[in-house]
Amino acid sequence: ALTMLTHDDEDIVRQRACRELGKIVSRMPKEKIDNFVRRQLWRLNPESGDHPFGVPELLGEIGNRAPEQIASSVPVMMNYLDDEKLRPGLLQAAGRIGETIPEALSAHVDKISACLQDQNAVISGNAALALCRIGGNASRTALKAAGNDTREVMIFCEKEFRKGKLAEFAGQGCTRGGGLCFIPNREQV
């Protein structure tokens, strides 16, 4: 049942399910984690015929808790960043993984930074959150350039929805410390 909830249309349900399933999977033996991650990566592939909604977020949660099991999968995940439907979840995953192993994302900071310019505030917002979590000089430089973005976004952070300007959220501490923090795909307040 928890696996089914990782595909839920409601962002908060999907995010929480991914978070809980990520906790469970990360406690499995390494070979089982590897098999699970491999199956999820296959689901991202359009040839799988599967619906990959929620897969990136789930991989991000696994990567946050079992970083050594996901590091080699990061390049594969980032190859799908051009897919508009997967992009918000992939950016969230990049941020969660970047909290524990920022070096796995260092080769992808430019690609993530490019998402800051997206007209869709969900994309640019999740890119900003990912860069905050990844840290490093390249991330800080990209965030400074995007620091004037005054678009209003809804953010779920620290157990509540809040609305504010994208530039305000980009530098807030709620992106660190493992809190569930994301820009939802639509307003659900």
XYZ file of C-alpha atoms in Angstrom:
189
model
C 0.000 0.000 0.000
C 2.833 2.421 0.776
C 4.309 1.857 -2.692
C 0.990 2.833 -4.266
C 0.967 6.091 -2.302
C 4.304 7.095 -3.853
C 2.292 7.698 -7.052
C -0.508 9.705 -5.439
C -1.665 12.883 -7.174
C -1.609 14.809 -3.900
C 1.912 16.126 -3.420
C 1.975 15.846 0.349
C 0.710 12.237 0.323
C 3.246 11.261 -2.340
C 6.122 13.044 -0.580
C 5.387 11.477 2.788
C 4.993 8.016 1.258
C 8.323 8.401 -0.553
C 9.953 9.542 2.661
C 8.640 6.552 4.655
C 9.369 3.987 1.953
C 12.852 5.490 1.575
C 13.415 4.896 5.298
C 12.330 1.273 4.969
C 14.377 0.522 1.849
C 17.507 2.188 3.229
C 17.496 -0.302 6.132
C 17.552 -3.323 3.828
C 20.712 -5.295 3.029
C 22.844 -3.550 0.401
C 22.088 -6.056 -2.364
C 18.340 -5.592 -1.857
C 18.735 -1.810 -1.959
C 20.714 -2.138 -5.197
C 17.985 -4.281 -6.756
C 15.259 -1.888 -5.617
C 17.130 1.147 -6.973
C 17.777 -0.614 -10.287
C 14.053 -1.381 -10.673
C 13.162 2.232 -9.908
C 15.707 3.544 -12.415
C 14.182 1.277 -15.062
C 10.777 2.810 -14.307
C 12.167 6.238 -15.230
C 12.916 4.953 -18.714
C 10.036 5.593 -21.167
C 10.673 2.145 -22.640
C 9.561 0.581 -19.351
C 5.961 1.521 -20.131
C 5.541 2.359 -16.459
C 4.271 5.523 -14.833
C 7.344 6.981 -13.073
C 5.478 9.579 -11.027
C 7.036 9.607 -7.534
C 10.082 7.553 -8.517
C 12.595 10.444 -8.408
C 11.399 11.556 -4.974
C 11.660 7.986 -3.697
C 15.195 7.620 -5.061
C 16.099 10.918 -3.405
C 14.894 9.676 -0.038
C 16.808 6.422 -0.416
C 19.891 8.391 -1.451
C 19.611 10.660 1.549
C 19.653 7.666 3.910
C 21.821 5.197 1.971
C 24.098 7.499 -0.045
C 26.649 4.847 -0.930
C 23.873 2.849 -2.604
C 22.685 5.704 -4.820
C 25.834 7.654 -5.755
C 26.462 5.692 -8.954
C 22.823 6.188 -10.011
C 22.893 9.992 -9.862
C 24.173 10.447 -13.455
C 21.409 8.178 -14.747
C 18.788 10.159 -12.828
C 20.131 13.501 -14.032
C 19.895 12.294 -17.648
C 16.114 12.530 -17.243
C 16.202 16.175 -16.103
C 15.054 17.180 -19.595
C 11.750 15.359 -19.031
C 9.319 18.089 -17.997
C 7.097 15.741 -15.992
C 9.977 14.251 -14.009
C 11.909 17.500 -13.517
C 10.306 18.674 -10.225
C 10.842 15.279 -8.595
C 14.370 14.960 -9.951
C 15.254 18.375 -8.550
C 13.846 17.344 -5.187
C 15.852 14.113 -5.365
C 19.016 16.036 -6.256
C 18.545 18.186 -3.174
C 17.919 15.265 -0.826
C 20.913 13.341 -2.172
C 22.997 16.522 -2.182
C 22.453 16.934 1.548
C 24.467 13.801 2.268
C 26.745 13.421 -0.775
C 27.050 16.794 -2.516
C 30.035 15.531 -4.495
C 27.707 13.168 -6.394
C 25.856 16.218 -7.727
C 28.826 18.494 -8.435
C 28.962 17.512 -12.121
C 25.271 18.382 -12.452
C 25.139 21.790 -10.750
C 25.155 23.644 -14.085
C 22.215 21.606 -15.356
C 20.316 22.176 -12.097
C 21.233 25.882 -12.156
C 19.766 26.213 -15.638
C 16.413 25.201 -14.163
C 16.432 28.410 -12.073
C 15.534 30.261 -15.277
C 12.464 28.120 -15.965
C 9.227 30.069 -16.270
C 7.476 27.474 -14.144
C 7.958 28.478 -10.500
C 7.664 24.830 -9.407
C 10.754 24.003 -11.475
C 12.788 27.068 -10.553
C 11.738 26.780 -6.899
C 12.744 23.153 -6.574
C 16.003 23.960 -8.396
C 16.733 26.678 -5.825
C 15.982 24.307 -2.948
C 18.216 21.629 -4.506
C 21.114 24.052 -4.912
C 20.735 25.241 -1.320
C 20.963 21.660 -0.132
C 23.887 20.757 -2.394
C 25.876 23.836 -1.374
C 29.328 24.699 -2.669
C 30.603 27.680 -4.622
C 28.864 26.891 -7.917
C 25.521 26.534 -6.153
C 25.985 29.788 -4.241
C 26.896 31.648 -7.441
C 23.816 30.338 -9.242
C 21.559 31.205 -6.298
C 22.926 34.745 -6.112
C 22.054 35.224 -9.768
C 18.505 34.005 -9.090
C 18.185 35.989 -5.864
C 15.985 38.642 -7.437
C 13.191 36.261 -8.419
C 10.059 37.805 -6.947
C 7.562 35.231 -8.174
C 5.208 33.945 -5.508
C 5.388 30.233 -4.784
C 3.785 27.842 -2.365
C 6.270 25.834 -0.312
C 5.760 22.971 2.084
C 8.388 23.243 4.779
C 8.539 22.406 8.445
C 5.116 20.699 8.391
C 3.166 23.580 6.856
C 2.376 25.257 3.572
C 3.537 28.825 3.206
C 3.391 31.302 0.379
C 6.155 33.738 -0.391
C 8.632 35.009 -2.909
C 10.993 32.492 -4.449
C 14.036 34.592 -3.522
C 13.015 34.462 0.155
C 12.851 30.671 0.244
C 16.103 30.111 -1.637
C 18.254 31.073 1.311
C 16.187 29.795 4.214
C 17.514 27.210 6.605
C 14.520 24.901 6.138
C 16.374 23.326 3.231
C 18.913 21.783 5.598
C 18.527 19.333 8.411
C 16.427 16.718 6.682
C 13.075 18.463 6.848
C 10.458 17.661 4.248
C 10.649 20.780 2.120
C 9.442 21.141 -1.488
C 7.538 23.342 -3.916
C 4.290 21.463 -4.700
C 3.157 20.939 -8.275
C -0.007 22.898 -7.576
C -1.488 24.858 -4.747
C -3.121 22.436 -2.311
C -3.869 24.524 0.694
